[in-house]
C-alpha positions as a Markdown table, in Angstrom:
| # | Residue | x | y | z |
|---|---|---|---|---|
| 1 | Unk | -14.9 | -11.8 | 12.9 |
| 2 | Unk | -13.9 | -9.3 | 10.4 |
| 3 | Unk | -15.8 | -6.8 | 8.9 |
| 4 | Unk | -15.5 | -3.8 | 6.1 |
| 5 | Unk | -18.5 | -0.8 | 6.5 |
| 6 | Unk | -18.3 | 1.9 | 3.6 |
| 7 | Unk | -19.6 | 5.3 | 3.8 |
| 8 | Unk | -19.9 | 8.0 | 1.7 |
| 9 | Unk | -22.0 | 7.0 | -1.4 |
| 10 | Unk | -24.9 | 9.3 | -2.4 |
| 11 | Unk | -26.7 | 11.5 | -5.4 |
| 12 | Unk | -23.7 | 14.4 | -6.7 |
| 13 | Unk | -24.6 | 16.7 | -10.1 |
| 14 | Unk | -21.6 | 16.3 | -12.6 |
| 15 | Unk | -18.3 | 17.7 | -11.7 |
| 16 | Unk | -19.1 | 17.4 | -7.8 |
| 17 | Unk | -16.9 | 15.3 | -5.5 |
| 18 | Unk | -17.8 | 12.9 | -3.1 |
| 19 | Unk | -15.8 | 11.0 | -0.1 |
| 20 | Unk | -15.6 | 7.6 | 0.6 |
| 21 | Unk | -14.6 | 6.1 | 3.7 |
| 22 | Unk | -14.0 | 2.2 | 4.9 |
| 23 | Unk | -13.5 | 1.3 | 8.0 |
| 24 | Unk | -12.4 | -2.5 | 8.9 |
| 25 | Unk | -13.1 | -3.7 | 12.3 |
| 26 | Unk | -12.8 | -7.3 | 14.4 |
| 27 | Unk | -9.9 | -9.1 | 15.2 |
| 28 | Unk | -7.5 | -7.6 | 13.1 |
| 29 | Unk | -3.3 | -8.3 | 13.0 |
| 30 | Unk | -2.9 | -6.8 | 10.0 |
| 31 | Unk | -4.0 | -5.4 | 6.5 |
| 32 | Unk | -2.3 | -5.4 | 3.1 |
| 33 | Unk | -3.7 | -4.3 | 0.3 |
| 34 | Unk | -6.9 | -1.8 | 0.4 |
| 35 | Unk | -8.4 | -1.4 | -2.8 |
| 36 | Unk | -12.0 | 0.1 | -4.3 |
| 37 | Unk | -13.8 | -1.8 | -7.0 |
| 38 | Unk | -17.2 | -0.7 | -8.6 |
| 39 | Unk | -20.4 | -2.6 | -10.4 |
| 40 | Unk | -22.2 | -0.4 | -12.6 |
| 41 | Unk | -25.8 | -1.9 | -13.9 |
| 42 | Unk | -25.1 | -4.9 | -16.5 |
| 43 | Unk | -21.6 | -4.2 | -16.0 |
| 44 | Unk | -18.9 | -6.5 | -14.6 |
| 45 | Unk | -17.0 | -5.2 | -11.2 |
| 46 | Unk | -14.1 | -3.5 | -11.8 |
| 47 | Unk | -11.0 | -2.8 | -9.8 |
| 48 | Unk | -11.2 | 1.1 | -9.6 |
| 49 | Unk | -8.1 | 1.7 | -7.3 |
| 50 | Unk | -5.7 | 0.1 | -5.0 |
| 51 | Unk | -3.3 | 1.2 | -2.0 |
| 52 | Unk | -0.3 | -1.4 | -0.7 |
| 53 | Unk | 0.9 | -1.1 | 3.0 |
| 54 | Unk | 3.4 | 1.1 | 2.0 |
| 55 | Unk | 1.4 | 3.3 | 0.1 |
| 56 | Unk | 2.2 | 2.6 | -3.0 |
| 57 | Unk | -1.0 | 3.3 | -5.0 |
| 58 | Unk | -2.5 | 2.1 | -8.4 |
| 59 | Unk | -5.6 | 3.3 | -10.8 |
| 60 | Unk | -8.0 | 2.5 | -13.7 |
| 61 | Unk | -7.0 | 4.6 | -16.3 |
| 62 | Unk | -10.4 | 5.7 | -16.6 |
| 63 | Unk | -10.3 | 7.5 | -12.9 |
| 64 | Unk | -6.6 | 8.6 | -13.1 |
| 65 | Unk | -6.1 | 12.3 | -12.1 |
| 66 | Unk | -9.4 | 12.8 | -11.2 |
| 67 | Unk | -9.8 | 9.9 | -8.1 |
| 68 | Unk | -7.2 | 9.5 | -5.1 |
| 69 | Unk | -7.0 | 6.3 | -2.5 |
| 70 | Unk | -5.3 | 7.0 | 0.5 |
| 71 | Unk | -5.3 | 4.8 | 4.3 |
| 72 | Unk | -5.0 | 5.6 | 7.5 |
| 73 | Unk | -3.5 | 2.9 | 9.1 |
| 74 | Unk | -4.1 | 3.5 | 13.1 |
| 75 | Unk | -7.8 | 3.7 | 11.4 |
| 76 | Unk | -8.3 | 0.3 | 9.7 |
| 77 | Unk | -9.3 | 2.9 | 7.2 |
| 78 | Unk | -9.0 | 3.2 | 3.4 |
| 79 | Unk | -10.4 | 6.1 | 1.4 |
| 80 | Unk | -11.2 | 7.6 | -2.4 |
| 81 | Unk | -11.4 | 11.1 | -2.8 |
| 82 | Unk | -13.6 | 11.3 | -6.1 |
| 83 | Unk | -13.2 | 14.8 | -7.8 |
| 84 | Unk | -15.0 | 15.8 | -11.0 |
| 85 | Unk | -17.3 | 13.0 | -11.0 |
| 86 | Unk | -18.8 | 11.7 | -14.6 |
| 87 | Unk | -22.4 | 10.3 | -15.0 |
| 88 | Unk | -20.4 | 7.1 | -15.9 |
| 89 | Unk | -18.8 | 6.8 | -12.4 |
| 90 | Unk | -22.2 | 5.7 | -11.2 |
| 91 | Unk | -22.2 | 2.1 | -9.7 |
| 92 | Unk | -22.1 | 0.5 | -6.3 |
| 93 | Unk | -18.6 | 1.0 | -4.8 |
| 94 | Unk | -17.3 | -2.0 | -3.1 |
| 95 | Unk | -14.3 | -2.1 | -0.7 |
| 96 | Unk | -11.8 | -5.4 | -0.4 |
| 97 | Unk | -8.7 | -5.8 | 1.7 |
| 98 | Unk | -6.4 | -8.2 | 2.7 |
| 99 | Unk | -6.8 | -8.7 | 6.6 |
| 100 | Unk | -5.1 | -11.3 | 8.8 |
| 101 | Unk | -7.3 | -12.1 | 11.5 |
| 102 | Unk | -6.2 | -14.5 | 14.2 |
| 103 | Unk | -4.7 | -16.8 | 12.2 |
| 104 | Unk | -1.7 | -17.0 | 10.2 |
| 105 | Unk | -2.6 | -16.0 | 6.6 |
| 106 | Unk | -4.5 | -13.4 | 4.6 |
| 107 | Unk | -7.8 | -13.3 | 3.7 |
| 108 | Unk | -9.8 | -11.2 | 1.1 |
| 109 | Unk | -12.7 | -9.5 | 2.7 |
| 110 | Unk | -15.6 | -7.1 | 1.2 |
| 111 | Unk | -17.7 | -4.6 | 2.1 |
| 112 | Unk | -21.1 | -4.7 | 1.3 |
| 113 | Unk | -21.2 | -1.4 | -1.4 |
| 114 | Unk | -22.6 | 1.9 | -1.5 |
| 115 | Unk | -24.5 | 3.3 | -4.2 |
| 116 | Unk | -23.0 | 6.4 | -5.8 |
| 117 | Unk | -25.0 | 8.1 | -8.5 |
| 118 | Unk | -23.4 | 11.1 | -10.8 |
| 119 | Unk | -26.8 | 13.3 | -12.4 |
| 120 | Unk | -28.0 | 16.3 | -12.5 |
């Protein structure tokens, strides 16, 4: 069985950074895309950023420059460096991948969130 565990989330004051790890463990062959999404309150989940194989990255324009997604690959790991962090970047920050698992296709997986909250 698969599973995706984020870590990271907590309380930062305006213009602080925070760190957010996921780590995908089980029977794993392999893992596509990585990508974080968030869900503020009364807001629809959004795709915040997303990292191929290859690293090849993409963003929401409204984190570009100041949010970076990166992997480690021997880690099952995906990552977002947030930097200069707005009181509108709070939501719950979800984590999805594409993972094949012992059989032949790719399935979609999710963490279960963590909270981060921007306010001073």
């Amino acid at each position: 069985q698969v599973q995706l565990v984020e870590s990271g989330g907590g309380l930062v004051q305006p213009g602080g950074s925070l760190r957010l790890s996921c780590a995908a463990s089980g029977s794993i062959f392999g893992i596509n895309a990585m990508r974080w999404h968030r869900q503020a309150p009364g807001k629809e989940r959004e795709l915040v950023a997303g990292i191929s194989r290859d690293d090849t990255t993409n963003y929401a324009e409204s984190v570009k420059g100041r949010f970076t997604i990166s992997r480690d690959n021997a880690k099952n790991t995906v990552y977002l460096q947030m930097n200069s962090l707005k009181p509108e970047d709070t939501a719950v920050y979800f984590c999805n991948a594409d993972i094949r698992g012992r059989s032949a296709a790719y399935y979609a997986y999710w963490g279960q969130g963590t909270q981060v909250t921007v306010s001073s």
